[in-house]
Amino acid sequence: MQRAVVMRRFGSPAKEALELVTDHPKPKRGKGEVLIQVHGTSLNPIDCKTRRGEMPKFLVSLPKVLGGDVSGIVVESDSDAFPVGARVMALTEGFQMWVPWGCYCEYVSVPEGHLVMVPSDVDLVEAAGVPLVSVTASMALNAICPSGSSDAQHDDDNTSSSDQHKKKKILIHGGSGGVGSMCIQLAKQRGYEVYTTSSHEEFCADLGADHVINYKTSRFWEMYGKGEFDAVIDPIGGEVETHSLQMLDRHGVYVCIMHGHPLGTFARLFLHKLQHALGFGPAYHVIMVSPNQGILQEVALLLEDKKVRPVTSKVVPLSGVMDAHDEMDRGLNTKGKIVFTVREQQQQEQ
C-alpha cells in the first residue's frame, strides 16, 4: 500500500474532492514498464480543471489519482537504459482525465518509452516541474516551425533580403506561468525575439524575454499593430485569443494551448482552419499534449547544458496538495510551478 491523494468526486474547494489516504494500492509493474519511487510531482492547470468538473465528466474515471509529472528513482526494472537506481523523470498519461492513476502518490509504474534521465546537477524533486510544461511549450513552438529548422529567421520567398535577417517576433501570453516560463526559455534557444504578457516584468526578463508587457497597466492590442508578430502562443484564451487573432495577418500563426471546454476549442479550430484555407486569417493550431520521450530528451539535454532551467515557485509536501489546488483556483501562483515532494515523508517513516 502507499500514500496517495485520491479524487473521489468533483468540487471546490479542493478538500471537497481530494483526500490524502495511506492505503492506496501500490502499482504492479507491467511489461515494458519501470517502477518509480516518486520523489516529486507537480501541479498543472489540467489537474484543477479536472477536479472542478470543467472537463467532460463522463470521460473522468473516478476514483482518480491526479498528476502527470513525475521524477524519482527506479526501484524495479528490466531496462538497460533505465536500471534500478536511475534518476528519471517523465510525462505520464496520469494527467489525462480518463486514466485512473496519476502521480500524486509514492510509487508509479511508467512505460520505458516515456522516461528520460534527470541530469546529475538538476534537483530531482524540482525536475518534476519540467515534463508537461516543456513538452507543451516544445509542441507549441514546433507548430510554428519544426524543431531543428531555422525557425527564428524569415524564410518566405517573397521576403526582402534585409527582412530575411530579421528575427521572427513571437508573443507568449502568461509568461510567468508554468508553460509560459518554459516557452520563453525554449523560444530564446530557437532565436526568436520574445514578447510576453505578465505582471512580473523582472522575472520574465530574467528568463530571457526581450519585451515584457504588463497586462495590468497596458493592453497589448493597443501597443502593436496588425502583422507586428509572426506568431502568438496563448494558454489563456477568451479576449486574449480574440485580440491576438486580430493582430495576426494571414501569414501569422496562432497556437492555442487547449483552454476552455474541448468542444468549444475544436469548434474554433474548425472555423479558423476554414478561414485560413480560404485565404484570410492566420494559421490556427490547438496543442493536444501526450507523453513524448523525444521532446523531453531534447529538453533534458538543454537542462544539462544549463540553457534552460526548471522554474519552481515553491516546493510543498504531498499533504499540501489541497491548499495548492485552491491557490491555483484563486490565481495566486503566477511564477512557474508548484512542485510536490513525496520522498521526505517516506524517509521519515523509514
Coordinates of C-alpha atoms in Angstrom, one line a residue:
M1 CA 0.0 0.0 0.0
Q2 CA 1.1 3.6 -0.4
R3 CA 0.1 7.2 0.4
A4 CA -1.8 9.0 -2.4
V5 CA -4.0 12.0 -2.9
V6 CA -7.3 10.5 -4.4
M7 CA -10.0 12.4 -6.1
R8 CA -13.4 10.7 -5.3
R9 CA -15.7 13.4 -6.6
F10 CA -15.8 16.8 -8.4
G11 CA -15.8 20.0 -6.4
S12 CA -14.3 23.1 -4.9
P13 CA -12.6 23.9 -2.6
A14 CA -10.2 21.1 -3.2
K15 CA -10.8 19.4 0.2
E16 CA -14.3 18.6 -1.0
A17 CA -12.9 16.5 -3.9
L18 CA -9.5 15.3 -2.8
E19 CA -8.3 13.1 0.1
L20 CA -4.9 12.1 1.3
V21 CA -5.0 8.3 2.0
T22 CA -2.4 5.8 3.3
D23 CA -3.9 2.6 1.9
H24 CA -3.9 3.2 -1.8
P25 CA -2.8 0.1 -3.8
K26 CA 0.8 0.1 -4.9
P27 CA 1.1 -0.4 -8.7
K28 CA 2.4 -3.6 -10.2
R29 CA 4.9 -3.2 -12.9
G30 CA 3.7 -4.1 -16.3
K31 CA 5.6 -5.4 -19.3
G32 CA 7.9 -2.7 -20.7
E33 CA 7.5 -0.6 -17.6
V34 CA 9.7 0.5 -14.7
L35 CA 8.5 1.1 -11.2
I36 CA 9.5 4.6 -9.9
Q37 CA 9.7 5.6 -6.3
V38 CA 8.3 9.1 -6.6
H39 CA 10.4 12.0 -5.3
G40 CA 8.5 14.8 -6.9
T41 CA 5.3 15.5 -8.9
S42 CA 3.7 18.9 -9.7
L43 CA 0.6 20.9 -10.1
N44 CA -0.8 21.7 -13.6
P45 CA -3.9 23.6 -14.6
I46 CA -5.4 20.4 -16.1
D47 CA -5.4 18.9 -12.6
C48 CA -7.6 21.7 -11.3
K49 CA -9.9 21.8 -14.3
T50 CA -10.5 18.0 -14.0
R51 CA -11.1 18.3 -10.2
R52 CA -13.5 21.2 -10.7
G53 CA -15.5 19.2 -13.3
E54 CA -14.7 21.6 -16.2
M55 CA -13.7 18.7 -18.5
P56 CA -16.3 16.3 -19.8
K57 CA -17.2 14.4 -16.7
F58 CA -18.3 11.3 -18.5
L59 CA -14.6 10.8 -19.5
V60 CA -13.3 11.1 -16.0
S61 CA -12.6 7.8 -14.3
L62 CA -13.3 8.0 -10.5
P63 CA -11.7 7.5 -8.1
K64 CA -8.7 9.0 -9.7
V65 CA -5.2 10.0 -8.7
L66 CA -4.3 13.2 -10.5
G67 CA -0.9 14.3 -11.8
G68 CA 1.0 13.6 -15.0
D69 CA 4.5 14.8 -14.0
V70 CA 6.9 12.5 -12.1
S71 CA 10.5 12.5 -11.0
G72 CA 12.1 9.8 -8.9
I73 CA 14.3 6.8 -8.6
V74 CA 13.8 3.5 -10.5
V75 CA 13.3 0.7 -8.0
E76 CA 12.2 -2.2 -10.3
S77 CA 13.3 -2.5 -13.9
D78 CA 14.3 -4.9 -16.7
S79 CA 15.6 -2.0 -18.8
D80 CA 19.3 -1.5 -19.6
A81 CA 18.5 2.2 -20.4
F82 CA 16.8 2.8 -17.0
P83 CA 18.3 0.4 -14.4
V84 CA 17.5 0.3 -10.7
G85 CA 18.8 3.4 -9.1
A86 CA 18.5 5.6 -12.1
R87 CA 17.3 9.2 -11.6
V88 CA 14.4 9.7 -14.0
M89 CA 11.6 12.0 -15.0
A90 CA 8.6 11.5 -17.3
L91 CA 5.4 13.0 -18.6
T92 CA 3.0 10.1 -17.9
E93 CA -0.6 9.6 -19.0
G94 CA -1.8 10.4 -15.5
F95 CA -2.9 13.9 -16.4
Q96 CA -5.4 12.6 -18.9
M97 CA -8.9 12.6 -17.4
W98 CA -9.8 9.0 -18.4
V99 CA -6.7 7.5 -16.8
P100 CA -7.5 6.5 -13.2
W101 CA -3.9 6.5 -12.0
G102 CA -1.6 9.5 -11.6
C103 CA 1.5 10.7 -9.8
Y104 CA 0.2 12.3 -6.6
C105 CA 1.5 9.2 -4.8
E106 CA 4.6 7.3 -3.7
Y107 CA 5.1 4.8 -6.5
V108 CA 4.1 4.8 -10.2
S109 CA 4.8 2.3 -13.0
V110 CA 5.7 4.1 -16.2
P111 CA 6.4 2.7 -19.7
E112 CA 10.1 2.8 -20.5
G113 CA 9.3 4.8 -23.6
H114 CA 8.1 7.8 -21.6
L115 CA 11.3 8.2 -19.4
V116 CA 14.4 10.3 -19.6
M117 CA 17.3 10.6 -17.3
V118 CA 17.5 13.6 -15.0
P119 CA 20.8 15.5 -15.4
S120 CA 23.0 14.9 -12.3
D121 CA 23.2 18.6 -11.3
V122 CA 19.4 19.1 -11.5
D123 CA 17.5 18.8 -8.3
L124 CA 15.5 15.6 -8.5
V125 CA 12.3 17.0 -6.9
E126 CA 12.3 20.2 -8.9
A127 CA 12.7 18.1 -12.1
A128 CA 9.1 17.1 -11.6
G129 CA 8.0 20.6 -12.7
V130 CA 9.6 20.1 -16.1
P131 CA 7.9 17.4 -18.2
L132 CA 4.4 18.6 -19.0
V133 CA 5.2 22.3 -19.5
S134 CA 8.3 21.6 -21.6
V135 CA 6.5 19.1 -23.8
T136 CA 3.6 21.6 -24.2
A137 CA 6.0 24.5 -24.9
S138 CA 8.0 22.5 -27.4
M139 CA 4.9 21.3 -29.2
A140 CA 3.6 24.9 -29.5
L141 CA 6.9 26.1 -31.0
N142 CA 7.0 23.1 -33.3
A143 CA 3.5 24.0 -34.6
I144 CA 5.0 27.4 -35.6
C145 CA 8.1 25.8 -37.2
P146 CA 9.5 22.3 -36.6
S147 CA 12.4 21.9 -34.2
G148 CA 15.8 21.9 -35.9
S149 CA 14.9 24.3 -38.7
S150 CA 15.9 28.0 -38.7
D151 CA 12.5 29.0 -37.4
A152 CA 13.6 32.3 -36.0
Q153 CA 14.6 33.7 -39.4
H154 CA 12.2 34.8 -42.1
D155 CA 12.3 32.3 -45.0
D156 CA 9.4 33.5 -47.1
D157 CA 10.4 33.6 -50.8
N158 CA 8.7 37.0 -51.1
T159 CA 10.6 38.5 -48.1
S160 CA 13.2 41.1 -49.0
S161 CA 16.9 40.3 -48.4
S162 CA 17.0 42.8 -45.5
D163 CA 14.0 41.3 -43.8
Q164 CA 15.3 37.7 -44.2
H165 CA 17.9 38.6 -41.5
K166 CA 15.4 39.9 -39.0
K167 CA 14.4 37.7 -36.1
K168 CA 10.9 36.5 -36.0
K169 CA 8.8 38.1 -33.3
I170 CA 6.7 35.8 -31.0
L171 CA 4.2 36.9 -28.4
I172 CA 3.9 34.5 -25.5
H173 CA 0.9 35.1 -23.2
G174 CA 1.2 34.3 -19.5
G175 CA 5.0 34.4 -19.5
S176 CA 5.4 33.9 -15.8
G177 CA 3.2 30.8 -15.6
G178 CA 4.3 27.2 -15.9
V179 CA 4.0 26.9 -19.7
G180 CA 4.9 30.5 -20.4
S181 CA 8.1 30.5 -18.4
M182 CA 9.3 27.4 -20.2
C183 CA 8.2 28.7 -23.6
I184 CA 10.2 31.9 -23.1
Q185 CA 13.4 29.9 -22.5
L186 CA 12.8 27.5 -25.4
A187 CA 11.9 30.3 -27.8
K188 CA 15.1 32.1 -27.0
Q189 CA 17.0 28.9 -27.7
R190 CA 15.5 28.9 -31.1
G191 CA 16.5 32.5 -31.8
Y192 CA 13.1 34.3 -31.5
E193 CA 12.6 37.9 -30.4
V194 CA 10.3 37.2 -27.4
Y195 CA 7.5 39.4 -26.3
T196 CA 5.4 38.3 -23.3
T197 CA 2.5 39.4 -21.2
S198 CA 2.9 39.3 -17.4
S199 CA 2.8 41.5 -14.4
H200 CA 6.1 40.0 -13.3
E201 CA 8.4 42.0 -15.6
E202 CA 11.8 41.4 -13.9
F203 CA 11.0 37.7 -13.6
C204 CA 10.2 37.2 -17.3
A205 CA 13.2 39.3 -18.3
D206 CA 15.4 37.1 -16.3
L207 CA 14.1 34.1 -18.2
G208 CA 15.1 35.8 -21.4
A209 CA 12.1 37.8 -22.6
D210 CA 13.2 40.7 -24.7
H211 CA 10.0 42.7 -24.1
V212 CA 7.5 42.3 -21.2
I213 CA 4.0 43.8 -21.5
N214 CA 2.5 44.4 -18.1
Y215 CA -1.2 43.5 -18.7
K216 CA -2.2 45.3 -15.5
T217 CA -1.2 48.7 -17.0
S218 CA -1.1 48.1 -20.7
R219 CA -3.2 46.5 -23.4
F220 CA -1.0 44.6 -25.9
W221 CA -3.5 45.0 -28.7
E222 CA -3.3 48.8 -28.4
M223 CA 0.5 48.8 -28.4
Y224 CA 1.2 46.8 -31.5
G225 CA -0.4 46.8 -35.0
K226 CA -1.7 44.0 -37.2
G227 CA 1.2 41.9 -38.6
E228 CA 3.6 43.1 -35.9
F229 CA 4.0 39.5 -34.6
D230 CA 4.8 36.4 -36.6
A231 CA 3.3 34.1 -34.0
V232 CA 1.3 34.0 -30.8
I233 CA 1.3 31.3 -28.2
D234 CA -1.8 31.6 -25.9
P235 CA -2.5 29.4 -22.8
I236 CA -5.2 31.9 -21.6
G237 CA -7.9 32.3 -24.2
G238 CA -11.1 34.5 -24.0
E239 CA -10.5 38.1 -25.0
V240 CA -6.8 37.4 -25.2
E241 CA -7.4 35.0 -28.1
T242 CA -9.8 37.4 -29.8
H243 CA -7.3 40.3 -29.7
S244 CA -4.3 38.1 -30.6
L245 CA -6.1 36.8 -33.7
Q246 CA -6.9 40.3 -34.8
M247 CA -3.2 41.2 -34.6
L248 CA -2.1 38.4 -36.8
D249 CA -2.2 38.6 -40.6
R250 CA -2.8 35.6 -42.9
H251 CA 1.0 34.8 -42.7
G252 CA 0.9 34.6 -38.9
V253 CA 0.5 31.6 -36.7
Y254 CA -1.8 31.4 -33.6
V255 CA -1.2 28.5 -31.2
C256 CA -3.9 27.6 -28.6
I257 CA -2.8 25.8 -25.5
M258 CA -6.1 24.0 -25.0
H259 CA -8.1 26.5 -22.9
G260 CA -11.8 26.3 -22.2
H261 CA -14.1 23.4 -22.9
P262 CA -12.8 21.0 -25.5
L263 CA -15.9 21.2 -27.7
G264 CA -15.6 25.0 -27.9
T265 CA -11.9 24.7 -28.7
F266 CA -12.5 22.3 -31.5
A267 CA -15.3 24.4 -32.9
R268 CA -13.0 27.4 -33.0
L269 CA -10.3 25.2 -34.6
F270 CA -12.6 24.2 -37.4
L271 CA -13.7 27.8 -38.0
H272 CA -10.2 29.3 -38.2
K273 CA -8.8 26.4 -40.2
L274 CA -11.6 27.1 -42.8
Q275 CA -10.9 30.8 -42.8
H276 CA -7.2 30.3 -43.3
A277 CA -7.8 27.8 -46.1
L278 CA -10.0 30.5 -47.8
G279 CA -7.1 32.9 -47.7
F280 CA -7.7 35.1 -44.7
G281 CA -6.9 34.9 -41.1
P282 CA -3.8 33.3 -39.5
A283 CA -2.9 29.6 -39.3
Y284 CA -4.6 28.2 -36.2
H285 CA -3.3 25.3 -34.1
V286 CA -4.5 23.6 -31.0
I287 CA -1.9 21.7 -28.9
M288 CA -3.0 18.3 -27.7
V289 CA -0.3 17.1 -25.3
S290 CA 0.7 13.5 -24.8
P291 CA 3.9 11.8 -23.4
N292 CA 6.8 12.4 -25.8
Q293 CA 10.1 10.9 -24.9
G294 CA 11.9 12.5 -27.8
I295 CA 10.9 16.1 -26.9
L296 CA 11.6 15.5 -23.2
Q297 CA 15.1 14.2 -24.1
E298 CA 15.8 17.4 -26.0
V299 CA 14.8 19.4 -23.0
A300 CA 16.9 17.2 -20.7
L301 CA 19.9 18.0 -22.8
L302 CA 19.2 21.7 -22.6
L303 CA 18.9 21.3 -18.8
E304 CA 22.2 19.5 -18.7
D305 CA 23.9 22.3 -20.7
K306 CA 22.2 24.9 -18.5
K307 CA 20.5 26.5 -21.4
V308 CA 17.1 26.2 -19.7
R309 CA 16.2 25.6 -16.1
P310 CA 13.2 24.4 -14.0
V311 CA 11.1 27.3 -12.8
T312 CA 9.7 26.4 -9.4
S313 CA 7.7 28.8 -7.3
K314 CA 7.7 26.6 -4.2
V315 CA 8.0 23.0 -3.1
V316 CA 5.4 21.6 -0.7
P317 CA 4.7 18.2 0.8
L318 CA 2.1 15.8 -0.6
S319 CA -0.2 16.9 2.3
G320 CA -0.2 20.4 0.8
V321 CA -1.9 19.3 -2.5
M322 CA -5.3 20.6 -1.5
D323 CA -4.1 24.1 -0.5
A324 CA -2.0 24.3 -3.7
H325 CA -5.1 23.5 -5.8
D326 CA -7.1 26.2 -4.0
E327 CA -4.2 28.7 -4.6
M328 CA -4.2 27.9 -8.3
D329 CA -8.0 28.3 -8.4
R330 CA -7.6 31.8 -6.9
G331 CA -4.9 32.7 -9.4
L332 CA -2.3 33.3 -6.7
N333 CA 0.5 31.2 -8.1
T334 CA 1.9 33.1 -11.2
K335 CA 5.6 32.3 -11.1
G336 CA 6.5 28.9 -12.5
K337 CA 5.4 25.6 -11.0
I338 CA 4.3 24.3 -7.6
V339 CA 6.1 21.1 -7.0
F340 CA 5.1 18.4 -4.5
T341 CA 7.8 16.5 -2.7
V342 CA 6.9 12.9 -1.7
R343 CA 10.2 11.3 -0.6
E344 CA 10.5 13.5 2.5
Q345 CA 7.6 11.7 4.2
Q346 CA 8.9 8.3 3.0
Q347 CA 12.3 9.0 4.7
Q348 CA 10.7 9.9 8.0
E349 CA 8.8 6.6 8.0
Q350 CA 11.9 4.5 7.4

